XYZ file of C-alpha atoms in Angstrom:
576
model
C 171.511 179.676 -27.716
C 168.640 181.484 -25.951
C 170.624 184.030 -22.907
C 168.578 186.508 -21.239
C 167.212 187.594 -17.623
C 164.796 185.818 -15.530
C 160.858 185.621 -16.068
C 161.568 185.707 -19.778
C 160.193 182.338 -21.036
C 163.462 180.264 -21.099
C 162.073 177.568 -18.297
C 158.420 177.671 -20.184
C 160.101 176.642 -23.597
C 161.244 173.693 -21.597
C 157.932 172.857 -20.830
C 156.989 173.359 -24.213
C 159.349 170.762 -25.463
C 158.388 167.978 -23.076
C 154.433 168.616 -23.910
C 155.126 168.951 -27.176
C 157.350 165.458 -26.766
C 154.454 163.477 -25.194
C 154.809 164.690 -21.383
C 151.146 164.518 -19.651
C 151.878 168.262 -17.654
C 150.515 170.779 -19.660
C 152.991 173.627 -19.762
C 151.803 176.113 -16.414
C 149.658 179.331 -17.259
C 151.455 182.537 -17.267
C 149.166 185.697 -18.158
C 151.959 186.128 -21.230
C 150.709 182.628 -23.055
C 147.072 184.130 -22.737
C 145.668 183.231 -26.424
C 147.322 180.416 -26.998
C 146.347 176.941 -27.340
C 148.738 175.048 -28.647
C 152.761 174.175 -29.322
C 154.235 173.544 -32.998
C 158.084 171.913 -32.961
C 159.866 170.793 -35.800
C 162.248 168.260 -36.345
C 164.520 167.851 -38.888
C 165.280 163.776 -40.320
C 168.045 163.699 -42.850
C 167.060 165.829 -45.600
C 163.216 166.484 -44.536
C 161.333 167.186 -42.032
C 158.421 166.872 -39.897
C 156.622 168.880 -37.248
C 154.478 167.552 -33.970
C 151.966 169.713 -32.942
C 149.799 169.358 -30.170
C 147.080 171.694 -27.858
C 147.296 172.695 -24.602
C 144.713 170.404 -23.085
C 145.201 167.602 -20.651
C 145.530 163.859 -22.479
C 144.997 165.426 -25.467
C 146.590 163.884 -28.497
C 149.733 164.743 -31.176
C 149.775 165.468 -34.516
C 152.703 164.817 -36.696
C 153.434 166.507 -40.122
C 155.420 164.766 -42.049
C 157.034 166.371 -44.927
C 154.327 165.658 -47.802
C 151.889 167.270 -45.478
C 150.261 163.990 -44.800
C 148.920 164.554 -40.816
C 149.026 161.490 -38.259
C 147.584 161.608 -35.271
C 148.961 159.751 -32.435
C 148.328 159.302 -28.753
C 150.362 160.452 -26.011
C 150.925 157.754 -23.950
C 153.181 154.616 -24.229
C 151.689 151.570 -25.611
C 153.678 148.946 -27.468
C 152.816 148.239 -31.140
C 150.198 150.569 -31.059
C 150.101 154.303 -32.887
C 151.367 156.446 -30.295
C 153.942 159.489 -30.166
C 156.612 157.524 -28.048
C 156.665 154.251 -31.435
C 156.854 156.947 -34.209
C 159.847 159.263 -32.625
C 161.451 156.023 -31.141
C 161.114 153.749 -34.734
C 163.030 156.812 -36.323
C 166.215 156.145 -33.896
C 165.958 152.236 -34.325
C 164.830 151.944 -30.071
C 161.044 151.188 -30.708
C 159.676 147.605 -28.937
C 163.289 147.954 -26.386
C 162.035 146.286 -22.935
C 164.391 147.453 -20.083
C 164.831 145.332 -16.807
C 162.875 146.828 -13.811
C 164.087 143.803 -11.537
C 166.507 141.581 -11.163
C 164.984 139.357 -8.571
C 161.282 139.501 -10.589
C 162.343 139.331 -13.845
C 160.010 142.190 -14.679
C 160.911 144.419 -17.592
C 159.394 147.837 -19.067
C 158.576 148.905 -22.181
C 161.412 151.582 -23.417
C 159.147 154.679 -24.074
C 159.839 158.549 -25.206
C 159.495 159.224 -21.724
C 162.150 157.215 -20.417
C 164.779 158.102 -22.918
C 163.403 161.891 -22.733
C 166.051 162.823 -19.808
C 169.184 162.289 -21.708
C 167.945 165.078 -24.507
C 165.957 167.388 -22.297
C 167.098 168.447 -19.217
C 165.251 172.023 -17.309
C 167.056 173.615 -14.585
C 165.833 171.142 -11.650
C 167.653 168.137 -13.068
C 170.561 169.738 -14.240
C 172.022 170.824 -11.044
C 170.303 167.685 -8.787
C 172.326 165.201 -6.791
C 171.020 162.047 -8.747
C 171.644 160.083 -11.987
C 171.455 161.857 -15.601
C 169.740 158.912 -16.483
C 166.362 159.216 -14.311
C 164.532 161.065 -12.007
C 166.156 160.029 -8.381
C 163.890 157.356 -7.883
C 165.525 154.598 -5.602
C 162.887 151.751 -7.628
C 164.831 152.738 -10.819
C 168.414 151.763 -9.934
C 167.898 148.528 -12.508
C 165.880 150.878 -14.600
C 168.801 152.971 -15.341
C 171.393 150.954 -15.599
C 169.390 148.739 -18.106
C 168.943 152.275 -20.340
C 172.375 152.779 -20.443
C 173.233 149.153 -21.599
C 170.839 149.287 -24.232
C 171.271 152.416 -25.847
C 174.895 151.938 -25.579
C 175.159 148.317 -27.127
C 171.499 148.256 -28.974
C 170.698 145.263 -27.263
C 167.597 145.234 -24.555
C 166.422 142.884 -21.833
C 164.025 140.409 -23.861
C 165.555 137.907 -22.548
C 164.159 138.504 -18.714
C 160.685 138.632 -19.642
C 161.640 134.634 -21.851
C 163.383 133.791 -18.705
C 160.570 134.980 -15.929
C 159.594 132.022 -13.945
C 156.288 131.604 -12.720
C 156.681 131.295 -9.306
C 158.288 133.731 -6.647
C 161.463 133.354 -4.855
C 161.212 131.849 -1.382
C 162.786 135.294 0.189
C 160.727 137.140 -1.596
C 157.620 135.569 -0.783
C 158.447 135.744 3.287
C 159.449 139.508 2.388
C 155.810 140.087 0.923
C 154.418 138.354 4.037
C 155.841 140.519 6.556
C 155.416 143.678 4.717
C 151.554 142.691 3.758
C 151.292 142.206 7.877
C 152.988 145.321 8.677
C 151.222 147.353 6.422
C 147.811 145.659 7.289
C 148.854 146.658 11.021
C 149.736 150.449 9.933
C 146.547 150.679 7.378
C 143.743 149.132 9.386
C 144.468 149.017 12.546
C 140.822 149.785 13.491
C 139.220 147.048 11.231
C 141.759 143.968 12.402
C 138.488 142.238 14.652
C 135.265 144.497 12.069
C 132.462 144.364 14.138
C 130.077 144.647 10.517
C 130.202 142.778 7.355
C 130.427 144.624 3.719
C 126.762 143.839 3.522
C 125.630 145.291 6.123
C 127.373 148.340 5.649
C 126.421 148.608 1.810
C 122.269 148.218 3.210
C 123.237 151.443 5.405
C 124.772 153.055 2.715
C 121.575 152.135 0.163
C 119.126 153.614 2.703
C 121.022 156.811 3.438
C 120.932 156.892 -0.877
C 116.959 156.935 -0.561
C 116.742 159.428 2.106
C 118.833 161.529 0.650
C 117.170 161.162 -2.786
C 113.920 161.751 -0.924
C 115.573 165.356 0.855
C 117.026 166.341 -2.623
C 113.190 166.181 -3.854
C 111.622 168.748 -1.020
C 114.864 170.666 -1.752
C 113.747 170.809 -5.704
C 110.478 172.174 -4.749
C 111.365 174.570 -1.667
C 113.794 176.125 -4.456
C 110.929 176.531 -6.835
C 109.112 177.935 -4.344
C 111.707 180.252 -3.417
C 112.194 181.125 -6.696
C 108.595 182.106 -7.790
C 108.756 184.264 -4.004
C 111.892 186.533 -5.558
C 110.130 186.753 -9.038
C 107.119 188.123 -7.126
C 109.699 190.241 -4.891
C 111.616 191.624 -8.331
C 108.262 192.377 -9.742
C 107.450 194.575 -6.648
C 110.441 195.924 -6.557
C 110.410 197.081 -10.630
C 107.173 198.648 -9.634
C 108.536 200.628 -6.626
C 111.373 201.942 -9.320
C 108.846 202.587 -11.480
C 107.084 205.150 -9.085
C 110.336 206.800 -7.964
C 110.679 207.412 -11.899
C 107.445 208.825 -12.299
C 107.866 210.788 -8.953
C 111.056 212.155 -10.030
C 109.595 213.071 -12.846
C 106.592 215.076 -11.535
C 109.291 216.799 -9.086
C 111.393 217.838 -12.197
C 108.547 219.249 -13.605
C 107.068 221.003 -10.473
C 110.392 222.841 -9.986
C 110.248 224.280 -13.364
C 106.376 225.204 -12.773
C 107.910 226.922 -10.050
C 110.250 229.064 -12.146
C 107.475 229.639 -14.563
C 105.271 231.047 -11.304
C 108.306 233.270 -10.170
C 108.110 234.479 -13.796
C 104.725 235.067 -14.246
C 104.819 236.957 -10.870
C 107.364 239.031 -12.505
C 105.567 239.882 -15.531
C 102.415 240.972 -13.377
C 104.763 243.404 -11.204
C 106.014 244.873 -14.583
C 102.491 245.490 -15.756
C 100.863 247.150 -12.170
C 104.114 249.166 -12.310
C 103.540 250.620 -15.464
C 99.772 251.246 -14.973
C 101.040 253.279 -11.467
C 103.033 255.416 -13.670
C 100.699 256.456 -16.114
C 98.303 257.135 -13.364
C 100.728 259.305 -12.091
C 101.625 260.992 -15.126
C 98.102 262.006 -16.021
C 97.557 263.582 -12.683
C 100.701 265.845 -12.926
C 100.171 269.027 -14.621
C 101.853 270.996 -17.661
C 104.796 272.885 -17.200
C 107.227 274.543 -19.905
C 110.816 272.834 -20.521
C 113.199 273.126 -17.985
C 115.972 273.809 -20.628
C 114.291 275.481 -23.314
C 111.413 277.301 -21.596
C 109.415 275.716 -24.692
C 105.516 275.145 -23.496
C 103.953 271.669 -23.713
C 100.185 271.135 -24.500
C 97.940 268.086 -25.444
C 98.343 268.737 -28.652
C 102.412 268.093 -29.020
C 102.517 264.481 -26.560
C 101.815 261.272 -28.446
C 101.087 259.142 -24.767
C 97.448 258.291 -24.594
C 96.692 257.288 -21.320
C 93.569 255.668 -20.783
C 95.082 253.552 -23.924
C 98.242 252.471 -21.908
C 96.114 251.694 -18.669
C 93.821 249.699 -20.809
C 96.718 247.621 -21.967
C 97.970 247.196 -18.743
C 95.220 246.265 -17.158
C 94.092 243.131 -20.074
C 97.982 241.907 -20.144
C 97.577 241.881 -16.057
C 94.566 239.890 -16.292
C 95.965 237.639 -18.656
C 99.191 237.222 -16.392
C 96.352 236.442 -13.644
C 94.581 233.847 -16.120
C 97.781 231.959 -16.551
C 98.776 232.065 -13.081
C 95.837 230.367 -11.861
C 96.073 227.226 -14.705
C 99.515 227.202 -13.340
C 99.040 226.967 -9.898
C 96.598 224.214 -10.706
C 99.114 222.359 -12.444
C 101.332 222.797 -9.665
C 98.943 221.379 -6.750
C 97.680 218.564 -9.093
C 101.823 217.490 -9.279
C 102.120 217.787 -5.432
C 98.825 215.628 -5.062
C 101.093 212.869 -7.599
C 103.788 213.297 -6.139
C 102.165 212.678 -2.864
C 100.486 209.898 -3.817
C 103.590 208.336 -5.696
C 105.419 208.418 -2.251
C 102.475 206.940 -0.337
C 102.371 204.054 -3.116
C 106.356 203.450 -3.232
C 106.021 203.521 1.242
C 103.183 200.239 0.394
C 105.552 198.188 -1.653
C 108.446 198.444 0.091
C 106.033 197.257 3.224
C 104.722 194.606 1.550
C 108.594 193.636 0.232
C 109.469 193.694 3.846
C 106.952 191.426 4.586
C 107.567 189.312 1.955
C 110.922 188.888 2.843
C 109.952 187.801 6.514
C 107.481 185.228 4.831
C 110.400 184.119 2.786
C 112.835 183.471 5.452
C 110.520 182.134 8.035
C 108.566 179.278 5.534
C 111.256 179.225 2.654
C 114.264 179.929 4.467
C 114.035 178.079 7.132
C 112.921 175.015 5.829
C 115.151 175.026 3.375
C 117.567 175.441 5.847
C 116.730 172.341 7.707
C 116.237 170.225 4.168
C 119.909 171.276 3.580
C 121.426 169.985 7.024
C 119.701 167.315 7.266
C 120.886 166.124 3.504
C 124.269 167.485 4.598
C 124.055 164.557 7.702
C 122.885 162.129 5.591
C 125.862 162.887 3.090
C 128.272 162.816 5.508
C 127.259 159.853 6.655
C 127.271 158.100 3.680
C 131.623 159.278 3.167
C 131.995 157.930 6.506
C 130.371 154.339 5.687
C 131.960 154.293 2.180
C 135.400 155.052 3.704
C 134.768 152.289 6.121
C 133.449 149.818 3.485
C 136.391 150.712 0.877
C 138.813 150.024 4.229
C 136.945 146.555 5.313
C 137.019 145.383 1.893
C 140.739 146.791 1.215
C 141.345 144.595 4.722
C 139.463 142.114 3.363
C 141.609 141.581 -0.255
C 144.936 141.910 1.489
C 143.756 139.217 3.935
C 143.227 137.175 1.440
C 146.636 137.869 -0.566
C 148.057 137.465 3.241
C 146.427 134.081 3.519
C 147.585 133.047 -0.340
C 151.094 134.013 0.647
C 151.501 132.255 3.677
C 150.306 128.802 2.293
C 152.108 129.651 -1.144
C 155.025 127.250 -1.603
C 157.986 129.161 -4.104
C 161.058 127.443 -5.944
C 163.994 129.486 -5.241
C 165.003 131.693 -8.792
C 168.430 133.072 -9.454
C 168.096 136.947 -9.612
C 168.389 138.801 -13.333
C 171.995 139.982 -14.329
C 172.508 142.405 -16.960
C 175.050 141.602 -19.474
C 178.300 143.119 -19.113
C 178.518 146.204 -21.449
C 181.724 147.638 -19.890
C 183.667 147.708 -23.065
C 180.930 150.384 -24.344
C 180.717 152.510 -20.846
C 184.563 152.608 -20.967
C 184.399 154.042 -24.951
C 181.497 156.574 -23.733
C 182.970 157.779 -20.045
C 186.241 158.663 -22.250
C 184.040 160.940 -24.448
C 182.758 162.524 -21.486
C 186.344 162.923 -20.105
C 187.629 164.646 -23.614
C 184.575 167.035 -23.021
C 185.470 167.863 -19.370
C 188.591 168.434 -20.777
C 188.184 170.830 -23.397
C 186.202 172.673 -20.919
C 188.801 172.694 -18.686
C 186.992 171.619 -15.658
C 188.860 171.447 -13.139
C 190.404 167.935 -11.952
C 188.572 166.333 -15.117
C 190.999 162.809 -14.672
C 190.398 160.162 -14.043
C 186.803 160.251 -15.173
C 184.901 157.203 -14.050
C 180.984 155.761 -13.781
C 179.891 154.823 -11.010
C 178.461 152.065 -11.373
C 175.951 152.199 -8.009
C 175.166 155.751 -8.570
C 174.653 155.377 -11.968
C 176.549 158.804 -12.450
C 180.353 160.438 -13.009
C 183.420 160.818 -10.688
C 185.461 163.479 -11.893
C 188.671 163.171 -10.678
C 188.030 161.376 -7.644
C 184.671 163.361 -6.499
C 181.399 161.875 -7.158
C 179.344 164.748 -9.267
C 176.601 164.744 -7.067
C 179.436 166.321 -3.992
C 179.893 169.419 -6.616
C 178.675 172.436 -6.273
C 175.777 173.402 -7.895
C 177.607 174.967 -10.931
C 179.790 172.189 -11.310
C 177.174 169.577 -11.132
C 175.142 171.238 -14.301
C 178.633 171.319 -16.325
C 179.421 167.699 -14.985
C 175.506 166.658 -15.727
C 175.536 168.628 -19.721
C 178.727 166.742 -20.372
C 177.431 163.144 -19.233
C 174.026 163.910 -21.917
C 176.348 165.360 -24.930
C 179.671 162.670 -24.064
C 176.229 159.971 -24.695
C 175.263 161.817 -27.760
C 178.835 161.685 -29.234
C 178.803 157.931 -28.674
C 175.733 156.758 -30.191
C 175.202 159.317 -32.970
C 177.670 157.059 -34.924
C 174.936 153.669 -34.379
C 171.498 156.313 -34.903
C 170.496 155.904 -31.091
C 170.231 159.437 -30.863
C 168.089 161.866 -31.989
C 170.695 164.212 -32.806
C 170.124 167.112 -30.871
C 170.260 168.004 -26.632
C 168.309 170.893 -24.811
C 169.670 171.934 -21.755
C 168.143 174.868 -19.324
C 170.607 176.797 -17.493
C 174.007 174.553 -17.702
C 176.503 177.558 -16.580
C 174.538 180.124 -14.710
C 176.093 181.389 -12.176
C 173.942 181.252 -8.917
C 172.841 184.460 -6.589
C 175.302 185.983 -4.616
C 172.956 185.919 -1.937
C 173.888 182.069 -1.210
C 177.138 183.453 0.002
C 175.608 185.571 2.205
C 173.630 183.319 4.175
C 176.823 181.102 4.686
C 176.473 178.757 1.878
C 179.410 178.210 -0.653
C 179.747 179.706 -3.689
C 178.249 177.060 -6.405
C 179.328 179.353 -9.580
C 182.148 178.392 -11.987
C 184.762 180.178 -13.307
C 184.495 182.962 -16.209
C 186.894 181.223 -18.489
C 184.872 177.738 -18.381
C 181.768 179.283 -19.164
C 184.097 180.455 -22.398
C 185.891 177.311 -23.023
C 181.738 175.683 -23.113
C 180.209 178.256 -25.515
C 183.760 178.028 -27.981
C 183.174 174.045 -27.604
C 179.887 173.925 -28.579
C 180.195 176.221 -31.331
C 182.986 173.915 -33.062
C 182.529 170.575 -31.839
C 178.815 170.195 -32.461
C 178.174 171.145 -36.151
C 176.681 167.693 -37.056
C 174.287 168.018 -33.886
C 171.984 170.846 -32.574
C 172.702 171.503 -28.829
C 169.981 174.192 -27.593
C 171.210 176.197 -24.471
C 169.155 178.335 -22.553
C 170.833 180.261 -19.928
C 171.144 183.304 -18.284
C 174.936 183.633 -18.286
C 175.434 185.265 -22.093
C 178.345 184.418 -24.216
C 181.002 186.622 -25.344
C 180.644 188.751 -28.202
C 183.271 186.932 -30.468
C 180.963 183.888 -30.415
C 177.904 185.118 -31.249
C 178.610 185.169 -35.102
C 179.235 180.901 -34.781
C 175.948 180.528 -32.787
C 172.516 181.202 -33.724
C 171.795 183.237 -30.465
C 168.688 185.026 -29.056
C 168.755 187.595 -26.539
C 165.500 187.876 -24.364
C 166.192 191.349 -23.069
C 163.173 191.759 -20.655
C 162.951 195.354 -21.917
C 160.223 197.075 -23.794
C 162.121 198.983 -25.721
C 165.530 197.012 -26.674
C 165.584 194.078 -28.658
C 163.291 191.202 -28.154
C 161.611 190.888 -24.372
C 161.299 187.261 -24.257
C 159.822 184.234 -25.729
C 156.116 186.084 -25.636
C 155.831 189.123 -27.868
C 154.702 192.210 -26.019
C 151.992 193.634 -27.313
């Protein structure tokens, strides 16, 4: 038992079993499934077991484990006698090489196949609730179809006997039938083509010419996109160059502005030095005087500033400062004069991209252009003439089947009858009644099959007038009341998956004025106790979103997707 929220993975398990069970659909893509490629089931035979694998690819093919670890792989699709996934599950229930009757009036049969018996095992939440037989898929062609599955799996015997029986030629009826609806649909289909005024010939020479022009277009095309292509290598290289000069300018900017700081420095420097010369000129013009504070006297004798020394100083570091200042600002104007001359470059190439491009788009482009819509004419039509040809010669071959028919002279055939089987049906329909019973459903007797519907009335109510509730308790106990009868004969392979056989639907039905499809609280505990202690010999795999009570959980082996980070398990997925 799987119970849990919505968006979980319950529904994409489903599709997991059926791919992993031969179905064609790979199972849908769902960012959670991201890094995986491939489903792993295993199945349990008596004692052993074995496990199908298979990746997520369309067609691809199955490979079966068996319990040695020997590996087998098998195709997908149906075949008869031949080493496919559908003979190896089937020839372990005893059902391989089973034809079922298609029609009664044609004789025709089909091969029983995995995917024909697959809806009485595995059933997702679209068939469980629909209006149509357990058995198929709603289809009004497999009326025959059904019937003839039921007869066979419950008696063991198939229809064999139509294909020995198939006469060669077609009823009279049928024969007139085939005439008017080959005229009808010839009327409906090609309505336009009933008087052609070309022959197939003719229209297949128009269709080889248009194949030479176009051939001829796809040429020029070829070389106008060489063409175009060596233009935008030529454009890129111009381009690199252009970003190439905007480096170096930036460059030669960077370096400018700190020439400038240098300058402001220098400058500085200078100001430092002519204002310390200025002082000492100043100082040696002033004369002696005693100290203000001590009245001491100050001579020549007791200073230690020479003078002349400190001018001399100040004048070489000033001309030094002047030196530098002057190789400096010659640095500087040779970097504007780049600079300059960088942007005057990078102004020429994006000119001569500019006219590149125009060149581009008025002999490339353009021409190019016209290549393309002409081809694109030519193309079109070419569909046009093949839709017309694959119409006149699709006019043509029913004409002739038309013309066959009409001078075709039948022998009369008695349709196909299946053989009666009613003492079985009557031993199964009273295992699905004990079922409906211990679920307490509601008006269970008389439980009857219908024999036209190929599907239960419970109590006087075909299932398909239930609600939707009802109809996926009605529908789980049809697929487990057939288990229970042909377990005992090996028919069976043991075990049923069903997706969402008692949830209870949103209230927002109600709302809009629908009825309220939901069943009651104390079926949906009279199910789970029944499948915990009636089943113990069979698996029965629920996944649902209505959870069972606690009691019950300890008889079950039950999962809880919990769609929450941080309690329990989220889902099928892991979260990461």
């Amino acid at each position: 038992m799987v119970a849990g929220p919505s968006n979980t993975g319950k529904s994409y398990l489903i599709e997991c079993f059926k791919f992993a069970l031969g179905a064609s659909a790979v199972p849908k893509s769902i960012k959670e499934s991201n890094g995986y490629n491939n489903v792993i089931l295993t199945m349990e035979e008596g004692t052993e077991s074995f496990k199908i694998s298979r990746q997520f690819f369309l067609n691809s093919p199955t490979t079966v484990t068996t319990a040695n670890g020997q590996q087998v792989v098998l195709k997908g699709r149906h075949k008869p006698d031949l080493k496919n996934l559908s003979n190896y599950f089937l020839s372990k229930i005893g059902l391989n090489n089973k034809l079922l009757l298609y029609s009664k009036e044609n004789h025709t049969t089909r091969a029983l196949s995995l995917r024909t018996l697959e809806p009485i095992f595995v059933v997702d939440e679209d068939r469980i609730v629909a209006r149509y037989s357990p058995l198929g898929t709603g289809q009004r062609t497999d009326t025959t179809l059904e019937k003839s599955l039921l007869k066979t799996l419950l008696t063991g015997a198939d229809e064999s006997r139509a294909k020995d029986t198939r006469d060669t030629d077609e009823s009279a009826e049928s024969i007139k039938r085939r005439v008017k609806q080959l005229e009808a649909l010839m009327q409906l289909i090609f309505p336009e083509v009933s008087t052609p005024t070309q022959t197939t010939v003719e229209i297949q020479d128009q269709i080889s010419k248009l194949d030479r022009s176009i051939q001829i277009l796809d040429t020029g095309i070829q070389e106008l996109v060489l063409s175009k292509g060596q233009f935008l290598q030529r454009r890129k290289d111009e381009l690199m160059l252009a970003a190439n000069v905007e480096n170096e300018i930036g460059d030669a900017k960077a370096l400018r502005q700190r020439f400038s700081l240098l300058m402001e420095k220098y400058e500085s420097d200078r100001s430092r030095v002519v204002g310390l010369s200025e002082a000492a000129l100043l100082l040696e013009n002033y004369g002696q005087v005693s100290c203000p504070t001590c009245g001491s006297h100050f001579d020549e004798a007791t200073t230690d500033v020479d003078v002349d020394i400190l001018l001399q100083s100040a004048h070489a570091e000033a001309h030094k400062i002047e030196v530098q200042m002057k190789d400096l600002q010659g640095a500087i104007v040779q970097l504007d004069e780049t600079i300059g001359s960088g942007l005057s470059n990078v102004e020429r190439i994006k000119t001569r991209v500019t006219e590149m491009d125009a060149e581009l788009q008025a002999d490339v482009g353009e021409k190019l252009n016209q290549l393309v819509f002409s081809k694109n004419e030519h193309s079109q039509k070419k569909t046009e003439l093949a839709a017309s040809l694959a119409r006149l010669e699709g006019r043509n071959a029913a004409q002739v089947e038309l013309d066959r028919l009409r001078s075709y002279e039948p022998q009369e055939r008695a349709a196909y009858e299946i053989d009666d089987f009613s003492e079985q049906l009557t031993h199964f329909v009273e295992n699905v009644e004990d079922i409906l019973k211990r679920w307490g459903f509601p008006d269970y007797s008389p439980t009857k099959f219908l024999d036209k519907s190929r599907d239960l009335e419970i109590g006087g109510t075909p299932r398909k007038d239930f609600g939707k509730g009802y109809r996926a308790v009605a529908f789980s106990a049809f697929v487990l009341g057939l288990m229970k009868t042909l377990m005992p004969s090996n028919r069976h392979p043991g075990f049923v998956v069903l997706d969402s056989p008692l949830t209870t639907y949103k209230p927002a039905d109600i709302e809009q004025g629908e009825e309220d499809e939901s069943i009651e609280p104390n079926m949906v505990y009279s199910v789970y106790r029944d499948l915990c202690d009636a089943y113990t010999e069979n698996q029965v795999i629920i996944f649902d979103n209505q959870e069972p009570e606690v009691d019950l959980l300890s008889s079950m082996n039950y999962q809880h997707f919990t769609r929450n980070n941080n309690l329990g398990r989220y889902g099928f997925f892991p979260v990461n």
